[in-house]
PDB file of C-alpha atoms in Angstrom:
ATOM      1  CA  MET A1069      -3.080  68.741 -39.711  1.00  0.00           C
ATOM      2  CA  SER A1070      -5.499  69.810 -37.027  1.00  0.00           C
ATOM      3  CA  TYR A1071      -8.399  68.081 -35.339  1.00  0.00           C
ATOM      4  CA  TYR A1072     -11.518  69.472 -33.852  1.00  0.00           C
ATOM      5  CA  SER A1073     -11.990  68.248 -30.308  1.00  0.00           C
ATOM      6  CA  ARG A1074     -14.842  69.033 -27.921  1.00  0.00           C
ATOM      7  CA  LYS A1075     -15.569  67.674 -24.527  1.00  0.00           C
ATOM      8  CA  LEU A1076     -19.061  66.335 -23.950  1.00  0.00           C
ATOM      9  CA  PRO A1077     -20.510  65.964 -20.413  1.00  0.00           C
ATOM     10  CA  THR A1078     -20.321  62.267 -19.572  1.00  0.00           C
ATOM     11  CA  GLN A1079     -21.604  60.308 -16.624  1.00  0.00           C
ATOM     12  CA  LEU A1080     -20.990  56.710 -15.521  1.00  0.00           C
ATOM     13  CA  ILE A1081     -23.877  54.929 -13.870  1.00  0.00           C
ATOM     14  CA  GLU A1082     -23.864  51.481 -12.200  1.00  0.00           C
ATOM     15  CA  ILE A1083     -27.141  49.657 -11.544  1.00  0.00           C
ATOM     16  CA  THR A1084     -27.260  46.493  -9.432  1.00  0.00           C
ATOM     17  CA  MET A1085     -29.575  44.266  -7.379  1.00  0.00           C
ATOM     18  CA  SER A1086     -29.445  44.394  -3.547  1.00  0.00           C
ATOM     19  CA  SER A1087     -30.321  40.750  -3.337  1.00  0.00           C
ATOM     20  CA  ALA A1088     -30.383  37.639  -5.589  1.00  0.00           C
ATOM     21  CA  GLN A1089     -33.571  37.037  -7.539  1.00  0.00           C
ATOM     22  CA  THR A1090     -35.261  33.669  -8.164  1.00  0.00           C
ATOM     23  CA  ALA A1091     -36.456  33.872 -11.796  1.00  0.00           C
ATOM     24  CA  SER A1092     -37.877  31.857 -14.643  1.00  0.00           C
ATOM     25  CA  GLN A1093     -38.412  32.405 -18.386  1.00  0.00           C
ATOM     26  CA  GLY A1094     -40.523  35.579 -18.889  1.00  0.00           C
ATOM     27  CA  ASP A1095     -39.413  37.340 -15.705  1.00  0.00           C
ATOM     28  CA  PHE A1096     -37.746  40.811 -15.750  1.00  0.00           C
ATOM     29  CA  VAL A1097     -34.523  41.453 -13.768  1.00  0.00           C
ATOM     30  CA  LEU A1098     -35.488  43.603 -10.799  1.00  0.00           C
ATOM     31  CA  PHE A1099     -32.618  46.103 -10.476  1.00  0.00           C
ATOM     32  CA  ASP A1100     -33.018  48.316  -7.441  1.00  0.00           C
ATOM     33  CA  THR A1101     -29.736  50.114  -6.634  1.00  0.00           C
ATOM     34  CA  LEU A1102     -28.179  52.967  -8.569  1.00  0.00           C
ATOM     35  CA  ARG A1103     -24.751  54.683  -8.150  1.00  0.00           C
ATOM     36  CA  ALA A1104     -23.485  57.486 -10.426  1.00  0.00           C
ATOM     37  CA  THR A1105     -20.598  59.841 -10.884  1.00  0.00           C
ATOM     38  CA  GLY A1106     -22.717  62.957 -11.034  1.00  0.00           C
ATOM     39  CA  THR A1107     -25.992  64.446 -12.235  1.00  0.00           C
ATOM     40  CA  HIS A1108     -27.613  62.155 -14.801  1.00  0.00           C
ATOM     41  CA  GLY A1109     -30.930  61.347 -16.459  1.00  0.00           C
ATOM     42  CA  VAL A1110     -31.184  57.649 -15.454  1.00  0.00           C
ATOM     43  CA  THR A1111     -33.876  56.373 -13.061  1.00  0.00           C
ATOM     44  CA  ILE A1112     -34.793  52.889 -11.827  1.00  0.00           C
ATOM     45  CA  ASN A1113     -38.016  51.294 -10.592  1.00  0.00           C
ATOM     46  CA  GLY A1114     -37.101  48.484  -8.212  1.00  0.00           C
ATOM     47  CA  ALA A1115     -40.625  47.019  -8.392  1.00  0.00           C
ATOM     48  CA  THR A1116     -40.509  46.501 -12.180  1.00  0.00           C
ATOM     49  CA  GLY A1117     -36.794  46.590 -12.984  1.00  0.00           C
ATOM     50  CA  GLU A1118     -37.392  49.411 -15.457  1.00  0.00           C
ATOM     51  CA  ILE A1119     -34.451  51.630 -16.224  1.00  0.00           C
ATOM     52  CA  GLY A1120     -35.562  55.142 -17.280  1.00  0.00           C
ATOM     53  CA  LEU A1121     -33.469  56.993 -19.858  1.00  0.00           C
ATOM     54  CA  ASP A1122     -33.448  60.678 -20.740  1.00  0.00           C
ATOM     55  CA  THR A1123     -34.265  60.733 -24.467  1.00  0.00           C
ATOM     56  CA  THR A1124     -32.209  63.918 -24.978  1.00  0.00           C
ATOM     57  CA  LYS A1125     -29.007  62.104 -24.088  1.00  0.00           C
ATOM     58  CA  GLN A1126     -27.033  59.289 -25.678  1.00  0.00           C
ATOM     59  CA  TYR A1127     -26.400  55.914 -23.997  1.00  0.00           C
ATOM     60  CA  SER A1128     -24.186  52.900 -24.069  1.00  0.00           C
ATOM     61  CA  VAL A1129     -25.697  50.270 -21.768  1.00  0.00           C
ATOM     62  CA  ARG A1130     -24.031  46.944 -20.797  1.00  0.00           C
ATOM     63  CA  ALA A1131     -25.583  44.340 -18.522  1.00  0.00           C
ATOM     64  CA  SER A1132     -23.212  41.630 -17.289  1.00  0.00           C
ATOM     65  CA  MET A1133     -25.222  38.525 -16.411  1.00  0.00           C
ATOM     66  CA  HIS A1134     -24.424  36.112 -13.603  1.00  0.00           C
ATOM     67  CA  VAL A1135     -26.891  33.301 -13.328  1.00  0.00           C
ATOM     68  CA  GLU A1136     -27.046  30.128 -11.268  1.00  0.00           C
ATOM     69  CA  ARG A1137     -29.064  27.778 -13.410  1.00  0.00           C
ATOM     70  CA  SER A1138     -31.486  25.382 -11.682  1.00  0.00           C
ATOM     71  CA  ASN A1139     -30.723  22.804 -14.363  1.00  0.00           C
ATOM     72  CA  SER A1140     -26.968  22.487 -15.065  1.00  0.00           C
ATOM     73  CA  THR A1141     -27.545  21.540 -18.724  1.00  0.00           C
ATOM     74  CA  SER A1142     -29.904  24.448 -19.530  1.00  0.00           C
ATOM     75  CA  SER A1143     -29.172  27.562 -21.625  1.00  0.00           C
ATOM     76  CA  TYR A1144     -30.319  31.143 -20.968  1.00  0.00           C
ATOM     77  CA  THR A1145     -30.980  34.312 -22.860  1.00  0.00           C
ATOM     78  CA  PHE A1146     -31.699  37.804 -21.563  1.00  0.00           C
ATOM     79  CA  ALA A1147     -32.883  40.556 -23.918  1.00  0.00           C
ATOM     80  CA  TRP A1148     -33.717  44.247 -23.635  1.00  0.00           C
ATOM     81  CA  HIS A1149     -37.361  45.273 -23.893  1.00  0.00           C
ATOM     82  CA  ASP A1150     -38.981  48.706 -23.930  1.00  0.00           C
ATOM     83  CA  SER A1151     -41.518  49.929 -21.351  1.00  0.00           C
ATOM     84  CA  SER A1152     -44.443  48.303 -23.196  1.00  0.00           C
ATOM     85  CA  GLY A1153     -42.674  44.907 -23.115  1.00  0.00           C
ATOM     86  CA  THR A1154     -41.652  44.945 -26.813  1.00  0.00           C
ATOM     87  CA  LEU A1155     -38.300  43.333 -27.649  1.00  0.00           C
ATOM     88  CA  ILE A1156     -35.593  45.806 -28.671  1.00  0.00           C
ATOM     89  CA  THR A1157     -34.076  44.217 -31.728  1.00  0.00           C
ATOM     90  CA  THR A1158     -30.525  44.558 -33.089  1.00  0.00           C
ATOM     91  CA  ALA A1159     -31.855  47.038 -35.641  1.00  0.00           C
ATOM     92  CA  ASP A1160     -32.717  49.314 -32.677  1.00  0.00           C
ATOM     93  CA  GLY A1161     -29.519  48.668 -30.724  1.00  0.00           C
ATOM     94  CA  GLY A1162     -30.497  45.741 -28.489  1.00  0.00           C
ATOM     95  CA  TYR A1163     -28.254  42.687 -28.195  1.00  0.00           C
ATOM     96  CA  ASP A1164     -28.925  39.591 -26.094  1.00  0.00           C
ATOM     97  CA  ALA A1165     -26.871  38.013 -23.342  1.00  0.00           C
ATOM     98  CA  ARG A1166     -26.852  34.352 -24.180  1.00  0.00           C
ATOM     99  CA  PHE A1167     -25.369  31.212 -22.645  1.00  0.00           C
ATOM    100  CA  GLU A1168     -25.719  28.057 -24.726  1.00  0.00           C
ATOM    101  CA  ASP A1169     -24.919  24.975 -22.703  1.00  0.00           C
ATOM    102  CA  GLY A1170     -22.142  22.993 -24.394  1.00  0.00           C
ATOM    103  CA  ILE A1171     -21.558  25.639 -27.115  1.00  0.00           C
ATOM    104  CA  TYR A1172     -19.269  28.081 -25.259  1.00  0.00           C
ATOM    105  CA  SER A1173     -17.975  29.714 -28.488  1.00  0.00           C
ATOM    106  CA  ASN A1174     -21.440  31.135 -29.156  1.00  0.00           C
ATOM    107  CA  SER A1175     -22.088  32.350 -25.648  1.00  0.00           C
ATOM    108  CA  THR A1176     -22.008  35.943 -24.447  1.00  0.00           C
ATOM    109  CA  TYR A1177     -22.715  37.055 -20.977  1.00  0.00           C
ATOM    110  CA  VAL A1178     -23.344  40.706 -21.785  1.00  0.00           C
ATOM    111  CA  ALA A1179     -26.593  42.235 -22.977  1.00  0.00           C
ATOM    112  CA  VAL A1180     -26.042  45.516 -24.838  1.00  0.00           C
ATOM    113  CA  TYR A1181     -28.253  48.422 -25.649  1.00  0.00           C
ATOM    114  CA  GLN A1182     -26.586  51.068 -27.818  1.00  0.00           C
ATOM    115  CA  ASN A1183     -28.563  53.945 -29.331  1.00  0.00           C
ATOM    116  CA  LEU A1184     -28.015  57.649 -29.993  1.00  0.00           C
ATOM    117  CA  ASN A1185     -31.760  58.178 -29.858  1.00  0.00           C
ATOM    118  CA  PRO A1186     -32.885  55.926 -26.921  1.00  0.00           C
ATOM    119  CA  VAL A1187     -36.302  54.834 -25.940  1.00  0.00           C
ATOM    120  CA  SER A1188     -37.500  56.326 -22.627  1.00  0.00           C
ATOM    121  CA  ALA A1189     -37.242  53.109 -20.625  1.00  0.00           C
ATOM    122  CA  ILE A1190     -35.684  49.636 -20.940  1.00  0.00           C
ATOM    123  CA  ARG A1191     -36.025  46.391 -19.007  1.00  0.00           C
ATOM    124  CA  LEU A1192     -33.976  43.188 -19.103  1.00  0.00           C
ATOM    125  CA  LYS A1193     -36.157  40.043 -19.581  1.00  0.00           C
ATOM    126  CA  ALA A1194     -35.243  36.405 -19.292  1.00  0.00           C
ATOM    127  CA  THR A1195     -36.445  35.160 -22.701  1.00  0.00           C
ATOM    128  CA  LEU A1196     -34.962  31.688 -22.029  1.00  0.00           C
ATOM    129  CA  LEU A1197     -34.272  30.485 -18.482  1.00  0.00           C
ATOM    130  CA  ALA A1198     -34.944  27.298 -16.534  1.00  0.00           C
ATOM    131  CA  ALA A1199     -37.632  27.629 -13.826  1.00  0.00           C
ATOM    132  CA  SER A1200     -36.401  28.649 -10.405  1.00  0.00           C
ATOM    133  CA  SER A1201     -32.944  29.756 -11.570  1.00  0.00           C
ATOM    134  CA  THR A1202     -31.157  32.486  -9.564  1.00  0.00           C
ATOM    135  CA  ILE A1203     -29.952  35.852 -10.924  1.00  0.00           C
ATOM    136  CA  LEU A1204     -27.010  36.628  -8.710  1.00  0.00           C
ATOM    137  CA  THR A1205     -26.117  40.018  -7.160  1.00  0.00           C
ATOM    138  CA  ALA A1206     -22.950  40.070  -9.267  1.00  0.00           C
ATOM    139  CA  THR A1207     -25.242  40.953 -12.188  1.00  0.00           C
ATOM    140  CA  LYS A1208     -24.614  44.648 -13.058  1.00  0.00           C
ATOM    141  CA  VAL A1209     -25.623  47.237 -15.599  1.00  0.00           C
ATOM    142  CA  ILE A1210     -23.011  49.830 -16.538  1.00  0.00           C
ATOM    143  CA  ILE A1211     -24.278  52.890 -18.420  1.00  0.00           C
ATOM    144  CA  ILE A1212     -22.219  55.597 -20.109  1.00  0.00           C
ATOM    145  CA  GLU A1213     -24.405  58.706 -20.546  1.00  0.00           C
ATOM    146  CA  VAL A1214     -23.324  61.440 -22.889  1.00  0.00           C
ATOM    147  CA  THR A1215     -25.042  64.836 -23.180  1.00  0.00           C
ATOM    148  CA  PRO A1216     -24.646  65.968 -26.786  1.00  0.00           C
TER     149      PRO A1216
END
């Protein structure tokens, strides 16, 4: 038995925030710092939090959320949106980060965007968040970029 194996150029990209962000429901996470292992097709706009993706590449994106809630009994949800502000649904590879107070078995702290044919830009939006909560600097986005 033999297997066909080929190596595809792959880059690892980390996107973070240089300072904590006070946020409420409807706000986008303002990522402003990018580190990468080599040449890649990812960009960030620190003013809008937009993460630009090269549509000729394939991406696996994971955002690990760290939030200090202003109300200790509140829940939160963060979801991926495209550059026009439209929610990226699970049918298009978008999965929410969700914390449900008191229901830990249904909580996930990682928002995922997984697509072989990505949109050109994504942003992470607080779709449920108590007013004046804090998105901590421990919040990170890890991106695996593959050039097919």
